[in-house]
Coordinates of C-alpha atoms and ligand atoms in Angstrom, one line a residue:
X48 CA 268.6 90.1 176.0
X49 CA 266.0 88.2 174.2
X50 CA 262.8 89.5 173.7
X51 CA 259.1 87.8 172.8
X52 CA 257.2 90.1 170.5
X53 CA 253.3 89.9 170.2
X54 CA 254.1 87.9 166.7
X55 CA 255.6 85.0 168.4
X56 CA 259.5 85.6 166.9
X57 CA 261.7 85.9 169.8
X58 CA 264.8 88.0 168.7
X59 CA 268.0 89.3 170.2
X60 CA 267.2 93.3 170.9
X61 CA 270.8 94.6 170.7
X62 CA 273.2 93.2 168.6
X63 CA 276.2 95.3 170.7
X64 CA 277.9 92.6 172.4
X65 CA 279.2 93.7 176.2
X66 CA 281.8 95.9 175.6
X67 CA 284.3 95.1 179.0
X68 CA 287.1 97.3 177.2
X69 CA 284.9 100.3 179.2
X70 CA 285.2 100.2 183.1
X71 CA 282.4 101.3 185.4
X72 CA 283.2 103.0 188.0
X73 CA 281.4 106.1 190.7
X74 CA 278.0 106.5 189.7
X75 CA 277.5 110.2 189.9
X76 CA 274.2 110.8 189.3
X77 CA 271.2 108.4 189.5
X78 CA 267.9 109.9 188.0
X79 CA 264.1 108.4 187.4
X80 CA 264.7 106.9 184.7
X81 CA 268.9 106.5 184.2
X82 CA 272.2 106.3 186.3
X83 CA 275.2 108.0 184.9
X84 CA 279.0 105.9 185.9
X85 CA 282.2 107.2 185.5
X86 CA 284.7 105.4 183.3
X87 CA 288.1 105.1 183.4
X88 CA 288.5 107.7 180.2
X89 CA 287.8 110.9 181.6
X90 CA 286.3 112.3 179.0
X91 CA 283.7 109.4 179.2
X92 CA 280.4 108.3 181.0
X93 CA 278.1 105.3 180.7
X94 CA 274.3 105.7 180.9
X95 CA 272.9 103.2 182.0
X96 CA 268.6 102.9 181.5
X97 CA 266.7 101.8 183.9
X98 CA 262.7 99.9 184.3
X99 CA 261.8 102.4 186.4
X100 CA 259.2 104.8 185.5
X101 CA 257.9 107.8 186.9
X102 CA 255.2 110.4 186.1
X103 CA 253.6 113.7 187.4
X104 CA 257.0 114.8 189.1
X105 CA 257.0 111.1 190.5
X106 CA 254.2 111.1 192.4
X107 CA 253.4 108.1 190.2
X108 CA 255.9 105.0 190.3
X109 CA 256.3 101.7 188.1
X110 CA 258.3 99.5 185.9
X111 CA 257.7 98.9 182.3
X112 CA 259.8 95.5 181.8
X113 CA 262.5 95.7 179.5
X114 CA 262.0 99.4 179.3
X115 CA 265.8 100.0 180.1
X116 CA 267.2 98.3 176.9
X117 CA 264.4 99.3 174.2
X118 CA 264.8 102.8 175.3
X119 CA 268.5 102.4 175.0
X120 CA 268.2 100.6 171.8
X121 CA 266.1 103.3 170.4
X122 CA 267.8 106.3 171.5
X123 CA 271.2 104.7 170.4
X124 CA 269.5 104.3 166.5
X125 CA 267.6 108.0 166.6
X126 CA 271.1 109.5 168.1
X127 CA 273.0 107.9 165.0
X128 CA 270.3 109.7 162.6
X129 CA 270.6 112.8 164.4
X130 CA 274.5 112.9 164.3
X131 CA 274.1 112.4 160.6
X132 CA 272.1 115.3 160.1
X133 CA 274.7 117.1 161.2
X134 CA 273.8 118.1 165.0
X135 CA 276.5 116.8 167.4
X136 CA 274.8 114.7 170.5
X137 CA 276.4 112.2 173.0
X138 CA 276.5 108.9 172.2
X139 CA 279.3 107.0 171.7
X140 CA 278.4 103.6 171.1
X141 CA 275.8 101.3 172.5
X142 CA 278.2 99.0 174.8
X143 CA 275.0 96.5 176.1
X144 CA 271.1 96.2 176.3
X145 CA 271.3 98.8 179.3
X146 CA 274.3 100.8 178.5
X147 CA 275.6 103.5 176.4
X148 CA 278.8 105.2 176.2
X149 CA 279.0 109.1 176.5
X150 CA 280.6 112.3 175.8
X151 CA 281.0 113.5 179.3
X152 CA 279.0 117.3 179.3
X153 CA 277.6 119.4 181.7
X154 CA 274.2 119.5 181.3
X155 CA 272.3 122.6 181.3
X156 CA 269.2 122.8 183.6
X157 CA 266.1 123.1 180.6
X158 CA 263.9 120.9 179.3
X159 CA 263.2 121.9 176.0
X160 CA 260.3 120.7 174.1
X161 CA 258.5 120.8 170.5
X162 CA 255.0 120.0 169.5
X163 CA 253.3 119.2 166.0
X164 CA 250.0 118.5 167.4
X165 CA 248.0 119.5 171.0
X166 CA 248.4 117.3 173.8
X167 CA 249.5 117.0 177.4
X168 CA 251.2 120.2 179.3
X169 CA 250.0 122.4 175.9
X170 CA 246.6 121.6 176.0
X171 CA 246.3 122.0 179.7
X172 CA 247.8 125.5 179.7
X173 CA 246.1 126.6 176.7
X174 CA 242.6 124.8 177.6
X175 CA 242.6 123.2 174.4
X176 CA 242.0 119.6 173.3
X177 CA 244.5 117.2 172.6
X178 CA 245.1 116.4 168.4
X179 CA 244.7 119.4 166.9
X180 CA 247.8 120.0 164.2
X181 CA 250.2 123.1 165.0
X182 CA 250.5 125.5 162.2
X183 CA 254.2 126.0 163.3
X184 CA 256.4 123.5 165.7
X185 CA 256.2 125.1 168.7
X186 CA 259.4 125.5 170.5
X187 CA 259.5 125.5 174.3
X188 CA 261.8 125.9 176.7
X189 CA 261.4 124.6 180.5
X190 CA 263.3 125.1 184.1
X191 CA 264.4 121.5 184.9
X192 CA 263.2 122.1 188.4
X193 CA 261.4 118.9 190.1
X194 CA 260.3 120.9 193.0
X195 CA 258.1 123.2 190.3
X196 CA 257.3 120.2 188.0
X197 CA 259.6 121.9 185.4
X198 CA 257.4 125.6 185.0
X199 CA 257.8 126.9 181.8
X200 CA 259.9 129.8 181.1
X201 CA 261.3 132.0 178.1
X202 CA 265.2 132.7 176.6
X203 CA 264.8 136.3 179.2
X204 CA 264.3 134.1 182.3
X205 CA 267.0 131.5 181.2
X206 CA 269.4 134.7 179.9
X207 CA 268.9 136.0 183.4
X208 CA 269.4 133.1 185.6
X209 CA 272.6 132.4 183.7
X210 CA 271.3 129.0 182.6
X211 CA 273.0 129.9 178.9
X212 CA 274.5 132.2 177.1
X213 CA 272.5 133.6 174.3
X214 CA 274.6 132.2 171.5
X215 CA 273.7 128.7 173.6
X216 CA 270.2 128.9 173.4
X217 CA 270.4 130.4 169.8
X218 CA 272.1 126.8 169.2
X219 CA 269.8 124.4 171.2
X220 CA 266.5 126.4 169.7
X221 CA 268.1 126.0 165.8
X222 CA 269.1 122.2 166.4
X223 CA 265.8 121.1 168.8
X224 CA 264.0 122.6 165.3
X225 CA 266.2 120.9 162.9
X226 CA 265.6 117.0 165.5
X227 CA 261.8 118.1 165.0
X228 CA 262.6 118.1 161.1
X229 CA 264.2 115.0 160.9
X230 CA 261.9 113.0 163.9
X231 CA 258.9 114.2 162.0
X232 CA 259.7 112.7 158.6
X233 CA 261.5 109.6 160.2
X234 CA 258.5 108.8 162.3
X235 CA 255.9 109.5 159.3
X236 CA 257.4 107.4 156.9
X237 CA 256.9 104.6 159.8
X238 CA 253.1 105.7 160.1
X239 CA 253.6 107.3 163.1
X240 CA 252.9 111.3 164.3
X241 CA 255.1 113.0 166.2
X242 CA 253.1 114.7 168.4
X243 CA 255.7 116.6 170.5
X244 CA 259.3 115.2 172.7
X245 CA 261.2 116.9 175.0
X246 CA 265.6 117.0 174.8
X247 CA 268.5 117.7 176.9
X248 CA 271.6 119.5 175.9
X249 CA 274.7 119.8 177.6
X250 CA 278.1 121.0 177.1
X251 CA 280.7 119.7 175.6
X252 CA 283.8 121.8 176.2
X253 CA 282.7 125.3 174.0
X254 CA 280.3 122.9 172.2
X255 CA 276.3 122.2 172.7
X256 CA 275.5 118.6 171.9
X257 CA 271.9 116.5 172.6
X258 CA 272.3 114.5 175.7
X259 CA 269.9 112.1 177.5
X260 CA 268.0 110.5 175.4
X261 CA 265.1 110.1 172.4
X262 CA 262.3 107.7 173.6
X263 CA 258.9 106.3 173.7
X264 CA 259.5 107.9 177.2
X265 CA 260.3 111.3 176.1
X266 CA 258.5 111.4 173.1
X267 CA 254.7 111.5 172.1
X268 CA 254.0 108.7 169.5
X269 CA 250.3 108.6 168.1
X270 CA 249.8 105.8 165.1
X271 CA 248.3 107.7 162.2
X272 CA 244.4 106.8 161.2
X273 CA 243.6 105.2 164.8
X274 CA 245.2 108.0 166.7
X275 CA 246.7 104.6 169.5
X276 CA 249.4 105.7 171.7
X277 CA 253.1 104.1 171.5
X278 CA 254.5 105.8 174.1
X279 CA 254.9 106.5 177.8
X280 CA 251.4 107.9 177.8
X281 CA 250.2 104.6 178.4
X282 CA 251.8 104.4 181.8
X283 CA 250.6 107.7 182.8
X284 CA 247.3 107.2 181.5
X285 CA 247.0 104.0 183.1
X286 CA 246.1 102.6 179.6
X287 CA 247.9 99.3 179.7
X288 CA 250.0 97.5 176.5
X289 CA 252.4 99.6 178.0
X290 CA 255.5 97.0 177.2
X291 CA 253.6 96.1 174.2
X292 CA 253.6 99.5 172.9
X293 CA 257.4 100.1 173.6
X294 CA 258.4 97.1 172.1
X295 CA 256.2 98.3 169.0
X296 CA 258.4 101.5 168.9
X297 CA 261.1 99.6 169.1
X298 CA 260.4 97.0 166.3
X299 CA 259.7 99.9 164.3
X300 CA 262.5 102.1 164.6
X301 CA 265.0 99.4 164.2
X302 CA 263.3 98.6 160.9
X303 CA 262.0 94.9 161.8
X304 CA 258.0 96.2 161.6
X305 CA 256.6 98.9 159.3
Ligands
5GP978 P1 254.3 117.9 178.3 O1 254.8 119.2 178.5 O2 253.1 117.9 177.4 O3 254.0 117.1 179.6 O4 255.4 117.0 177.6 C1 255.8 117.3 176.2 C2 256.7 116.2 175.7 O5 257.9 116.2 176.4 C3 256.1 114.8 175.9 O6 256.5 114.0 174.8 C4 256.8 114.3 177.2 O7 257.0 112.9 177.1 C5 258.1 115.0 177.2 N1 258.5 115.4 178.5 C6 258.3 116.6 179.1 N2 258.8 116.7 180.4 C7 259.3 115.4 180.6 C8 259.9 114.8 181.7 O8 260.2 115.4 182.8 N3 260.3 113.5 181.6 C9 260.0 112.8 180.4 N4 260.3 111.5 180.4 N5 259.4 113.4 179.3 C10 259.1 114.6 179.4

């Protein structure tokens, strides 16, 4: 997929050519933002990204054009980073502009968040403004419940619902910290604060790895000095640039801007 940037260069966003080696077969589970296939390895799936966007528990609905493939493209470059810092996550391989290939895991039902600086569901909670620097990360876990709008809970209400072991949620606290870590640095070092981001693990046999995905979608991306949004804010906010912004993200994470 070629895409025009603001600059006037046109380039090819993913350099992973399709991969028809992997067959797509049932989709199993189609969410707001992804659809998950079946391949013919059984240990396998393909995500597949989609335009679609939604936002307050969808009661908001859009498409952010080529939103699909730059989220891919980034989550397929942050993933790579991650798995090199040592914490195991699903991805395989990027196969096209839309598609990634999986570790097949079950995922477990929390949403689990860390913040560097105030803003959104903190702030409104807390009654505190947006921007203000954290002390410490804080590390939050949340019921993935859409009915609720994903209430936030603690490790006794996940402990007992069953939604993990403790060991589990020892592992998903230690590596969500350690992704803050590495995120934090990465994304300053392209003049950008990470304001806060929200994962997904699943499991993986006996094993907890990252799933879903690492995005201008999932993430809160604030350019240093000016404080301008780069993420999915936009869309929520109704603050427009929205494609603009992710294909800003995306320039910059794969190195081609900053
Ligand atoms: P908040 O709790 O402030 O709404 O979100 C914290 C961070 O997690 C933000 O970066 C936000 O994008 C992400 N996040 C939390 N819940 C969701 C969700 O259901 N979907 C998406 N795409 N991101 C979420």
């Amino acid at each position: 997929m070629w895409m025009q940037f603001s600059n006037g260069f046109a380039y090819l966003l993913s350099e992973a050519k399709n991969d028809n080696s992997m067959t797509k077969l049932k989709l199993i589970y189609e969410g707001k933002a992804k659809k998950i296939f079946e391949t013919d390895d059984p240990a396998l799936y393909i995500q597949e990204f989609k335009d679609d966007a939604t936002a307050f528990n969808a009661l908001k609905r859009g498409t952010i054009t080529g939103k699909g493939a730059v989220n891919n493209k980034i989550s397929s470059v942050l993933f790579q980073h991650v798995e090199k810092e040592g914490i195991p996550t699903h991805f395989v391989k990027q196969l096209s502009d839309r598609e990634m290939l999986i570790r097949k895991v079950q995922i477990i039902p929390l949403e689990v968040t860390v913040r560097n600086i105030t803003a959104g569901g903190m702030s409104k909670l807390l009654g505190i403004e947006e921007g203000i620097r954290l002390k410490e990360p804080v590390y939050e876990i949340h019921y993935k419940k859409d009915a609720l709008a994903d209430p936030l809970i603690n490790e006794e209400h996940a402990l007992a619902l069953g939604l993990a072991t403790r060991a589990e949620l020892e592992t998903i606290r230690q590596y969500a910290l350690r992704v803050n870590d590495f995120l934090r640095k990465f994304f300053e070092k392209l003049n950008i604060d990470l304001v806060d981001f929200k994962l997904e693990f699943g499991r993986a046999g006996a094993q907890i790895i990252l799933a879903d995905e690492i995005s201008p979608d999932t993430c809160r991306f604030w350019e240093k000095g000016t404080g301008r949004k780069l993420d999915k804010d936009r869309f929520r906010r109704d603050l427009g640039d929205v494609e603009s912004a992710y294909q800003e993200m995306l320039e910059k994470v794969t190195g081609k801007l900053g």
